[in-house]
Short mmCIF file of C-alpha atoms in Angstrom, two decimals:
data_model
loop_
_atom_site.label_atom_id
_atom_site.label_comp_id
_atom_site.label_asym_id
_atom_site.label_seq_id
_atom_site.Cartn_x
_atom_site.Cartn_y
_atom_site.Cartn_z
CA MET A 1 50.58 -20.65 13.78
CA ALA A 2 52.34 -17.53 12.88
CA ARG A 3 51.29 -15.41 10.02
CA ILE A 4 52.56 -16.76 6.75
CA SER A 5 53.21 -14.61 3.75
CA ARG A 6 51.20 -14.93 0.59
CA ARG A 7 54.14 -16.18 -1.41
CA ARG A 8 55.13 -18.70 1.17
CA ARG A 9 51.51 -19.99 1.34
CA ILE A 10 51.49 -20.63 -2.26
CA GLY A 11 54.91 -22.40 -2.04
CA ILE A 12 53.56 -24.63 0.73
CA ILE A 13 50.46 -25.48 -1.31
CA ALA A 14 52.63 -26.24 -4.29
CA LEU A 15 54.88 -28.57 -2.27
CA ILE A 16 51.98 -30.41 -0.87
CA SER A 17 50.39 -30.86 -4.26
CA PHE A 18 53.64 -32.13 -5.71
CA GLY A 19 53.98 -34.44 -2.63
CA LEU A 20 50.46 -35.76 -3.37
CA ILE A 21 51.18 -36.34 -7.03
CA ALA A 22 54.21 -38.10 -6.21
CA VAL A 23 52.48 -40.26 -3.55
CA GLY A 24 49.65 -40.92 -5.83
CA ALA A 25 51.83 -41.73 -8.88
CA ILE A 26 54.17 -44.10 -6.91
CA PHE A 27 51.72 -45.89 -4.50
CA PHE A 28 48.36 -45.72 -6.14
CA PRO A 29 48.71 -46.22 -9.72
CA ILE A 30 45.63 -46.61 -11.94
CA SER A 31 45.28 -49.45 -14.32
CA MET A 32 45.12 -48.75 -18.03
CA PRO A 33 41.65 -47.42 -18.53
CA HIS A 34 39.47 -49.51 -20.66
CA PHE A 35 37.05 -47.35 -22.69
CA GLU A 36 33.95 -48.26 -24.38
CA LEU A 37 32.21 -45.92 -26.60
CA ALA A 38 28.86 -47.47 -26.35
CA ALA A 39 27.13 -47.50 -22.99
CA GLU A 40 27.68 -50.68 -21.23
CA VAL A 41 24.53 -52.84 -20.68
CA LEU A 42 24.34 -53.99 -17.05
CA TRP A 43 21.29 -56.10 -17.03
CA SER A 44 18.62 -56.88 -19.54
CA PRO A 45 15.50 -57.89 -17.74
CA PHE A 46 12.62 -58.84 -20.21
CA GLY A 47 14.99 -58.05 -22.96
CA ILE A 48 14.98 -54.47 -22.26
CA PRO A 49 18.76 -53.39 -21.83
CA ILE A 50 19.48 -51.41 -18.65
CA THR A 51 22.63 -49.36 -19.45
CA ASN A 52 24.89 -47.51 -16.91
CA THR A 53 23.95 -44.23 -18.76
CA MET A 54 20.29 -45.00 -18.31
CA ILE A 55 21.03 -45.12 -14.42
CA GLY A 56 22.91 -41.75 -14.86
CA ALA A 57 19.96 -40.29 -16.56
CA TRP A 58 17.60 -41.59 -13.73
CA LEU A 59 19.84 -39.98 -11.17
CA THR A 60 19.68 -36.63 -13.06
CA ILE A 61 15.82 -37.04 -12.86
CA LEU A 62 15.91 -37.73 -9.25
CA VAL A 63 18.12 -34.94 -8.42
CA MET A 64 16.62 -32.33 -10.59
CA GLY A 65 13.12 -33.38 -9.52
CA GLY A 66 14.02 -33.35 -5.86
CA ILE A 67 15.63 -29.80 -6.25
CA ALA A 68 12.59 -28.59 -8.13
CA TYR A 69 10.33 -30.13 -5.51
CA ALA A 70 12.29 -28.70 -2.60
CA ALA A 71 12.58 -25.33 -4.27
CA THR A 72 8.81 -24.82 -4.91
CA ARG A 73 7.41 -26.89 -2.04
CA LYS A 74 6.56 -23.74 -0.06
CA MET A 75 6.54 -21.01 -2.54
CA ARG A 76 6.90 -17.60 -0.89
CA LEU A 77 6.44 -14.18 -2.49
CA VAL A 78 9.64 -13.17 -0.84
CA PRO A 79 12.01 -15.87 -1.88
CA HIS A 80 14.62 -17.34 0.40
CA GLY A 81 17.20 -20.01 0.22
CA LEU A 82 16.75 -22.71 -2.36
CA GLN A 83 13.77 -20.97 -3.90
CA ASN A 84 15.70 -17.84 -4.37
CA VAL A 85 18.67 -19.72 -6.15
CA MET A 86 16.27 -21.64 -8.29
CA GLU A 87 14.25 -18.57 -9.09
CA ALA A 88 17.31 -16.85 -10.18
CA SER A 89 18.22 -19.62 -12.41
CA VAL A 90 14.85 -20.09 -13.93
CA GLU A 91 14.45 -16.39 -14.47
CA MET A 92 17.96 -16.21 -16.12
CA LEU A 93 16.90 -19.02 -18.59
CA MET A 94 13.54 -17.37 -19.08
CA ASN A 95 15.16 -14.02 -19.86
CA PHE A 96 17.49 -15.86 -22.29
CA VAL A 97 14.62 -17.53 -24.09
CA GLU A 98 12.56 -14.43 -24.18
CA SER A 99 15.39 -12.30 -25.49
CA ILE A 100 15.82 -14.58 -28.52
CA ALA A 101 12.23 -15.73 -29.16
CA GLY A 102 10.40 -12.65 -27.87
CA LYS A 103 7.88 -12.49 -25.07
CA GLU A 104 5.02 -14.31 -26.55
CA ASN A 105 6.95 -17.16 -28.28
CA GLY A 106 9.34 -17.31 -25.42
CA ARG A 107 6.55 -18.36 -23.11
CA LYS A 108 5.44 -21.22 -25.54
CA PHE A 109 9.08 -22.39 -26.14
CA PHE A 110 10.36 -22.12 -22.65
CA PRO A 111 9.43 -25.43 -21.04
CA VAL A 112 11.06 -27.76 -23.64
CA VAL A 113 14.11 -25.56 -24.21
CA ALA A 114 14.73 -25.13 -20.52
CA THR A 115 14.27 -28.87 -19.83
CA ILE A 116 16.87 -29.61 -22.57
CA PHE A 117 19.29 -27.17 -20.93
CA ILE A 118 18.62 -28.63 -17.45
CA PHE A 119 18.88 -32.17 -18.63
CA VAL A 120 22.22 -31.59 -20.56
CA ILE A 121 23.88 -29.55 -17.78
CA ALA A 122 22.75 -31.89 -14.98
CA ASN A 123 23.99 -35.08 -16.87
CA ALA A 124 27.35 -33.32 -17.48
CA TRP A 125 27.86 -31.97 -14.02
CA LEU A 126 26.61 -35.03 -12.13
CA ALA A 127 29.04 -37.25 -14.26
CA LEU A 128 31.87 -35.28 -12.54
CA LEU A 129 30.84 -36.50 -9.11
CA PRO A 130 33.10 -39.11 -7.45
CA GLY A 131 31.35 -42.56 -8.03
CA PHE A 132 30.72 -42.04 -11.67
CA MET A 133 32.78 -44.34 -13.76
CA SER A 134 34.64 -45.55 -10.56
CA ILE A 135 31.96 -47.80 -8.97
CA GLY A 136 30.87 -50.84 -10.88
CA PHE A 137 31.48 -54.50 -11.64
CA TRP A 138 34.63 -56.37 -12.61
CA HIS A 139 34.21 -58.05 -15.72
CA THR A 140 36.67 -60.56 -17.39
CA GLU A 141 37.29 -59.78 -20.95
CA GLY A 142 39.71 -62.17 -22.69
CA GLU A 143 42.69 -62.25 -20.27
CA GLU A 144 42.31 -58.64 -18.55
CA GLN A 145 39.91 -57.53 -15.94
CA VAL A 146 37.82 -54.56 -16.89
CA LEU A 147 35.44 -52.49 -14.70
CA ILE A 148 31.98 -51.89 -15.99
CA PRO A 149 30.88 -48.76 -14.23
CA LEU A 150 27.52 -48.57 -12.62
CA PHE A 151 27.07 -44.90 -13.19
CA ARG A 152 28.03 -43.14 -16.45
CA GLY A 153 27.31 -39.61 -17.51
CA ALA A 154 24.23 -39.91 -19.68
CA ASN A 155 25.61 -37.43 -22.29
CA THR A 156 28.25 -39.93 -23.09
CA ASP A 157 25.63 -42.35 -24.43
CA ILE A 158 24.82 -41.57 -27.99
CA ASN A 159 21.22 -42.26 -27.50
CA VAL A 160 20.76 -39.35 -25.32
CA PRO A 161 21.98 -36.65 -27.52
CA LEU A 162 20.03 -38.38 -30.28
CA ALA A 163 16.92 -38.38 -28.26
CA LEU A 164 17.38 -34.67 -27.38
CA ALA A 165 18.09 -33.98 -30.98
CA LEU A 166 14.81 -35.79 -31.94
CA VAL A 167 13.00 -33.94 -29.43
CA SER A 168 14.39 -30.60 -30.78
CA PHE A 169 13.52 -31.68 -34.34
CA ILE A 170 10.03 -32.87 -33.56
CA PHE A 171 9.46 -29.63 -31.44
CA VAL A 172 10.81 -27.49 -34.19
CA GLU A 173 8.73 -28.99 -36.93
CA TYR A 174 5.50 -29.12 -34.69
CA TRP A 175 5.88 -25.43 -34.28
CA GLY A 176 6.64 -24.74 -37.86
CA PHE A 177 3.48 -26.69 -38.99
CA ARG A 178 1.43 -25.04 -36.38
CA SER A 179 2.35 -21.43 -37.13
CA HIS A 180 2.25 -21.72 -40.99
CA GLY A 181 -0.30 -24.53 -41.46
CA PHE A 182 0.62 -27.79 -43.18
CA ILE A 183 0.60 -26.69 -46.75
CA ARG A 184 2.50 -23.49 -46.32
CA TYR A 185 5.12 -25.06 -44.18
CA MET A 186 5.60 -28.18 -46.47
CA SER A 187 6.11 -25.64 -49.47
CA LYS A 188 9.31 -24.59 -47.94
CA PHE A 189 10.61 -28.08 -48.72
CA VAL A 190 8.55 -29.17 -51.66
CA ASN A 191 8.24 -25.96 -53.74
CA VAL A 192 6.77 -26.91 -57.17
CA ARG A 193 4.51 -24.15 -57.85
CA GLN A 194 6.94 -22.52 -60.37
CA TYR A 195 7.62 -25.76 -61.89
CA PHE A 196 3.95 -26.62 -62.61
CA GLY A 197 3.23 -22.99 -63.57
CA GLY A 198 6.03 -23.48 -66.14
CA VAL A 199 4.54 -26.57 -67.46
CA GLY A 200 1.08 -24.82 -67.82
CA GLN A 201 2.84 -22.05 -69.76
CA MET A 202 4.46 -24.56 -72.12
CA LEU A 203 1.27 -26.42 -72.67
CA ARG A 204 -0.48 -23.12 -73.46
CA GLY A 205 2.14 -22.65 -76.12
CA ARG A 206 4.09 -19.75 -74.55
CA VAL A 207 7.48 -21.45 -74.81
CA ARG A 208 9.80 -18.62 -73.85
CA SER A 209 8.20 -17.53 -70.53
CA GLY A 210 7.37 -21.32 -69.85
CA MET A 211 10.94 -22.31 -70.21
CA GLY A 212 11.94 -19.46 -67.67
CA MET A 213 9.59 -20.63 -65.15
CA LEU A 214 10.40 -24.11 -65.62
CA PHE A 215 14.04 -23.39 -65.00
CA SER A 216 13.39 -21.40 -61.81
CA GLY A 217 10.88 -24.02 -60.71
CA ILE A 218 13.69 -26.65 -60.95
CA ILE A 219 15.90 -24.41 -58.80
CA ASP A 220 12.97 -23.93 -56.32
CA ILE A 221 12.59 -27.78 -56.02
CA PHE A 222 16.36 -28.04 -55.46
CA VAL A 223 16.41 -25.40 -52.85
CA GLY A 224 13.51 -27.26 -51.15
CA PHE A 225 15.58 -30.24 -51.19
CA ILE A 226 18.48 -28.53 -49.66
CA GLU A 227 16.27 -27.14 -46.92
CA MET A 228 15.00 -30.57 -46.13
CA VAL A 229 18.51 -32.12 -45.97
CA SER A 230 19.69 -29.24 -43.71
CA GLU A 231 16.78 -29.89 -41.43
CA MET A 232 17.93 -33.50 -41.22
CA VAL A 233 21.53 -32.73 -40.84
CA ARG A 234 20.71 -30.63 -37.65
CA ILE A 235 19.72 -33.94 -35.97
CA MET A 236 23.16 -35.19 -36.70
CA SER A 237 25.04 -32.12 -35.83
CA PHE A 238 23.11 -31.84 -32.51
CA THR A 239 23.76 -35.46 -31.81
CA PHE A 240 27.49 -35.62 -32.49
CA ARG A 241 28.27 -32.28 -31.17
CA LEU A 242 27.16 -33.14 -27.65
CA PHE A 243 28.20 -36.72 -27.77
CA GLY A 244 31.75 -35.76 -29.06
CA ASN A 245 32.17 -33.09 -26.45
CA MET A 246 31.07 -35.07 -23.53
CA THR A 247 32.93 -38.24 -24.46
CA ALA A 248 35.84 -36.45 -25.25
CA GLY A 249 35.73 -34.77 -21.78
CA GLU A 250 35.25 -38.13 -20.05
CA ILE A 251 38.20 -39.68 -21.94
CA LEU A 252 40.38 -36.57 -21.14
CA ILE A 253 39.73 -36.98 -17.53
CA PHE A 254 40.30 -40.64 -17.56
CA SER A 255 43.56 -40.28 -19.31
CA MET A 256 44.72 -37.62 -16.98
CA MET A 257 44.13 -39.81 -14.07
CA PHE A 258 45.87 -42.62 -15.62
CA LEU A 259 49.04 -40.42 -16.28
CA ILE A 260 48.97 -38.68 -12.94
CA PRO A 261 46.50 -40.28 -10.47
CA TRP A 262 46.17 -37.50 -8.00
CA VAL A 263 45.61 -33.76 -8.07
CA ALA A 264 46.50 -33.16 -11.78
CA ALA A 265 43.01 -33.83 -13.10
CA ILE A 266 41.50 -31.07 -10.97
CA PRO A 267 41.90 -28.35 -13.68
CA PHE A 268 40.26 -30.73 -16.22
CA TYR A 269 37.30 -31.00 -13.88
CA GLY A 270 36.90 -27.21 -14.00
CA LEU A 271 37.15 -27.29 -17.78
CA GLU A 272 34.55 -29.99 -17.91
CA LEU A 273 32.38 -27.94 -15.66
CA PHE A 274 32.61 -25.08 -18.19
CA ILE A 275 32.14 -27.30 -21.26
CA GLY A 276 29.10 -29.02 -19.64
CA PHE A 277 27.54 -25.44 -19.31
CA VAL A 278 28.57 -24.51 -22.84
CA GLN A 279 27.08 -27.51 -24.33
CA ALA A 280 23.80 -27.22 -22.54
CA LEU A 281 23.66 -23.61 -23.69
CA ILE A 282 24.47 -24.40 -27.26
CA PHE A 283 22.01 -27.21 -27.44
CA CYS A 284 19.06 -25.17 -26.07
CA GLY A 285 20.21 -21.98 -27.83
CA LEU A 286 20.37 -23.72 -31.21
CA THR A 287 16.89 -25.31 -30.64
CA LEU A 288 15.62 -21.98 -29.71
CA VAL A 289 17.05 -20.36 -32.80
CA PHE A 290 15.66 -23.08 -35.06
CA LEU A 291 12.33 -22.72 -33.49
CA VAL A 292 12.36 -18.97 -34.08
CA MET A 293 13.42 -19.53 -37.70
CA ALA A 294 10.46 -22.09 -38.01
CA VAL A 295 7.96 -19.84 -36.68
CA THR A 296 8.97 -16.68 -38.47
CA PRO A 297 7.17 -16.21 -41.79
CA HIS A 298 9.32 -17.00 -44.69
CA GLU A 299 8.79 -14.83 -47.74
CA GLU A 300 6.67 -16.07 -50.60
CA HIS A 301 8.16 -16.82 -53.90
CA MET B 1 25.89 -47.98 -35.66
CA GLY B 2 26.51 -50.90 -33.13
CA ALA B 3 29.98 -49.76 -32.19
CA ILE B 4 28.88 -46.27 -31.41
CA GLY B 5 26.15 -47.56 -29.37
CA ILE B 6 22.83 -46.46 -31.06
CA ASP B 7 20.25 -48.87 -29.88
CA TRP B 8 16.58 -48.24 -30.46
CA GLN B 9 15.38 -49.53 -27.07
CA VAL B 10 17.86 -47.38 -25.01
CA LEU B 11 16.99 -44.45 -27.41
CA LEU B 12 13.36 -45.10 -26.60
CA ALA B 13 14.27 -45.40 -22.80
CA GLN B 14 16.23 -42.07 -23.02
CA LEU B 15 13.27 -40.30 -24.81
CA ILE B 16 10.99 -41.48 -21.94
CA ASN B 17 13.60 -40.17 -19.44
CA PHE B 18 13.47 -36.82 -21.10
CA GLY B 19 9.75 -36.99 -20.97
CA ILE B 20 9.64 -37.72 -17.25
CA LEU B 21 12.10 -34.90 -16.54
CA PHE B 22 10.00 -32.63 -18.66
CA GLY B 23 6.83 -33.49 -16.87
CA LEU B 24 8.48 -33.29 -13.33
CA LEU B 25 10.18 -29.89 -14.11
CA PHE B 26 7.01 -28.59 -15.74
CA PHE B 27 4.70 -29.28 -12.81
CA LEU B 28 7.35 -28.84 -10.02
CA LEU B 29 9.39 -25.93 -11.50
CA TYR B 30 8.19 -24.01 -14.40
CA LYS B 31 4.55 -23.85 -13.45
CA PRO B 32 4.94 -22.66 -9.76
CA MET B 33 7.79 -20.42 -10.66
CA ARG B 34 5.83 -18.80 -13.43
CA ARG B 35 2.78 -18.36 -11.18
CA THR B 36 5.02 -16.79 -8.44
CA PHE B 37 6.64 -14.37 -10.93
CA ASP B 38 3.24 -13.38 -12.40
CA GLU B 39 2.00 -12.92 -8.72
CA ARG B 40 5.01 -11.02 -7.63
CA SER B 41 4.88 -8.76 -10.73
CA ASN B 42 1.11 -8.19 -10.12
CA ARG B 43 1.82 -7.37 -6.42
CA ILE B 44 4.48 -4.94 -7.30
CA LYS B 45 2.20 -3.22 -9.90
CA GLU B 46 -0.55 -3.12 -7.48
CA SER B 47 1.46 -1.70 -4.64
CA MET B 48 2.93 0.92 -6.94
CA GLU B 49 -0.54 1.88 -7.98
CA GLN B 50 -1.52 1.94 -4.39
CA ALA B 51 1.33 4.17 -3.49
CA GLU B 52 0.31 6.53 -6.38
CA GLN B 53 -3.17 6.60 -5.09
CA ILE B 54 -2.00 7.37 -1.54
CA LYS B 55 0.36 10.17 -2.89
CA GLU B 56 -2.67 11.62 -4.89
CA GLN B 57 -4.84 11.49 -1.68
CA MET B 58 -2.30 13.07 0.34
CA ALA B 59 -1.92 15.95 -2.20
CA LYS B 60 -5.58 16.41 -2.10
CA THR B 61 -5.74 16.33 1.71
CA GLU B 62 -2.86 18.84 1.91
CA GLU B 63 -4.86 20.96 -0.60
CA GLN B 64 -7.98 20.79 1.74
CA VAL B 65 -6.00 21.50 4.76
CA LYS B 66 -4.54 24.55 3.11
CA GLU B 67 -8.00 25.71 1.91
CA GLN B 68 -9.29 25.28 5.56
CA LEU B 69 -6.50 27.14 7.00
CA GLY B 70 -7.07 29.96 4.71
CA ALA B 71 -10.72 30.16 5.62
CA ALA B 72 -9.87 30.04 9.31
CA ARG B 73 -7.45 32.92 8.86
CA ARG B 74 -10.08 34.96 6.91
CA ASP B 75 -12.61 34.18 9.58
CA GLY B 76 -10.25 35.22 12.38
CA GLN B 77 -9.51 38.49 10.60
CA ASP B 78 -13.26 39.04 10.18
CA ILE B 79 -13.85 38.46 13.88
CA LEU B 80 -10.86 40.79 14.80
CA ALA B 81 -12.27 43.59 12.66
CA GLN B 82 -15.72 43.08 14.09
CA ALA B 83 -14.27 43.18 17.65
CA ALA B 84 -12.51 46.41 16.83
CA GLN B 85 -15.58 47.77 15.55
CA MET B 86 -17.57 46.92 18.53
CA GLY B 87 -14.86 48.28 20.66
CA GLU B 88 -15.00 51.54 18.89
CA ARG B 89 -18.74 51.84 19.08
CA LEU B 90 -18.65 50.99 22.81
CA LYS B 91 -16.04 53.67 23.36
CA GLU B 92 -18.17 56.06 21.47
CA GLU B 93 -21.22 55.13 23.42
CA ALA B 94 -19.40 55.35 26.73
CA ARG B 95 -18.03 58.85 25.91
CA GLY B 96 -21.51 60.03 24.65
CA GLU B 97 -23.03 58.92 28.00
CA ALA B 98 -20.38 60.52 29.96
CA ARG B 99 -20.83 63.75 28.19
CA GLN B 100 -24.46 63.74 28.74
CA GLU B 101 -24.05 62.82 32.49
CA ALA B 102 -21.68 65.65 32.81
CA GLU B 103 -23.96 68.08 31.14
CA VAL B 104 -26.81 66.88 33.43
CA ILE B 105 -24.59 67.47 36.41
CA VAL B 106 -23.47 70.79 35.23
CA ALA B 107 -27.09 71.87 34.60
CA ARG B 108 -28.19 70.67 37.96
CA ALA B 109 -25.29 72.54 39.57
CA ARG B 110 -26.22 75.63 37.74
CA THR B 111 -29.82 75.65 38.76
CA GLU B 112 -28.63 74.94 42.38
CA ILE B 113 -26.39 77.83 42.22
CA GLU B 114 -29.07 80.10 40.80
CA ARG B 115 -31.49 79.02 43.47
CA GLU B 116 -28.96 79.63 46.28
CA ARG B 117 -28.13 83.13 44.79
CA ASP B 118 -31.89 83.85 44.68
CA GLU B 119 -32.27 82.79 48.15
CA ALA B 120 -29.40 84.84 49.31
CA ILE B 121 -30.55 87.83 47.53
CA ASP B 122 -34.08 87.38 48.98
CA GLU B 123 -32.34 87.09 52.33
CA VAL B 124 -30.25 90.18 52.10
CA LYS B 125 -33.38 91.98 50.82
CA ARG B 126 -35.42 90.85 53.74
CA GLN B 127 -32.79 91.82 56.17
CA PHE B 128 -32.33 95.20 54.40
CA VAL B 129 -36.09 95.76 54.59
CA ASP B 130 -36.14 95.03 58.23
CA LEU B 131 -33.20 97.36 58.84
CA ALA B 132 -34.75 100.02 56.87
CA ILE B 133 -37.94 99.63 58.78
CA THR B 134 -36.43 99.73 62.03
CA ALA B 135 -34.36 102.68 61.00
CA ALA B 136 -37.56 104.58 59.67
CA GLU B 137 -39.34 103.69 62.95
CA LYS B 138 -36.68 105.40 64.77
CA VAL B 139 -37.04 108.42 62.36
CA VAL B 140 -40.72 108.76 62.10
CA ASN B 141 -42.18 108.12 65.52
CA GLU B 142 -45.40 106.38 65.38
CA THR B 143 -46.66 108.48 62.55
CA LEU B 144 -47.42 105.62 60.51
CA ASP B 145 -48.35 102.34 61.60
CA ARG B 146 -45.99 99.48 60.88
CA LYS B 147 -48.05 98.10 58.06
CA LYS B 148 -48.26 101.19 56.06
CA HIS B 149 -44.52 101.75 56.39
CA ARG B 150 -43.74 98.34 55.15
CA ARG B 151 -45.87 98.82 52.04
CA LEU B 152 -44.24 102.10 51.29
CA ILE B 153 -40.71 100.89 51.65
CA GLU B 154 -41.59 97.84 49.52
CA GLU B 155 -42.90 100.22 46.81
CA VAL B 156 -39.66 102.10 46.94
CA LEU B 157 -37.70 98.98 46.73
CA GLU B 158 -39.69 97.85 43.75
CA GLN B 159 -38.82 100.90 41.88
CA ALA B 160 -35.19 100.83 42.77
CA PRO B 161 -32.59 99.56 40.37
CA GLY B 162 -31.21 96.03 41.08
CA GLY B 163 -34.44 95.11 42.84
CA LYS B 164 -36.36 92.01 42.30
CA GLY B 165 -37.77 91.52 38.87
#
């Protein structure tokens, strides 16, 4: 083939793309997507529901476990191939964690934070593979046939973000208690020292200072209550941020494929790759920040 | 909650999934990687220390070599000086010996010459005496015997200037 100028090459690619779009739109239309917010239960042996997102999560475990095993099976001091790639990734994560939490704390926090990152990003990226949302069982619902997919991205099941948020919450509180001691850490949420001090002053007859302490004591209790609520709200914000982003991405790709079956969804796949990375980074980064906040000593009132 | 899909059994299952992944990654990824990182950084530190050591040792060796070279140079110079001195001495000795020998030869030659001169003088004297005797014999006929003559002449010669003595 003769040399083709760059402009002409772009023209040819555009032409082929438009052709494919036309062919896809005319001959291979996709039926109206049926979208279920909740993960579909495929089977329930012994009353335990097996959802398609659980299968997705298992795939993630298999793939990541396999990669980890292959990368570290024969560790060499001079890395090479897969070991090199994984080492670079792990080191990048490690540097990220240590840059936020410091060297010593970073070492303690790394395993959980890194696992959150890897779980989220692997769930998100695996869900973009062909086969996800497209292989499944036809199911008659009323008068229309719907496809219940066998594989579904685990992040789009609210139970997964919720589970991760709970893990993050438990881990944060654990380190908070561990580094401050039970009483000191609890005093951040239930701060009644000033209040009872004020009551004591009042009983001793010093009404003016007693009133002042009582008042600031009530404010302390209120602040503690807000702290507690904000800690709880984190779980919800974690959950719905990840769930919303990933589910929206799934619906977006679905809708694009319905509108224009071929080619047109490709940019959105790129977008979803990026969003998967960002969401994983946000989830593990926020967990890390909350961990650091829980561990750093808060000033005494 | 049902519409959005929260289900405690699925939640539990996903928690377990996370736990499994955590365990897998912990033992298959984080632990060996951390070990390798630590090992590698240790190795690098060690080899850097080793390099430092080797450098130090090299500097020390160089110093030693320099020192030895200096010592050798000094030794060489000493030897050279000694050799020059010895040469000077030998020359001096040889010169002295030669002078002595020359003196001996000259002395010997002088005594030889002296002796030969004495002999020649003696010879001349004897011949002269004989000549005189013959002449006197011719002059004084048989008046004196030959022995008396001789004694007389010798007495004369003895008194004469330039004679023997």
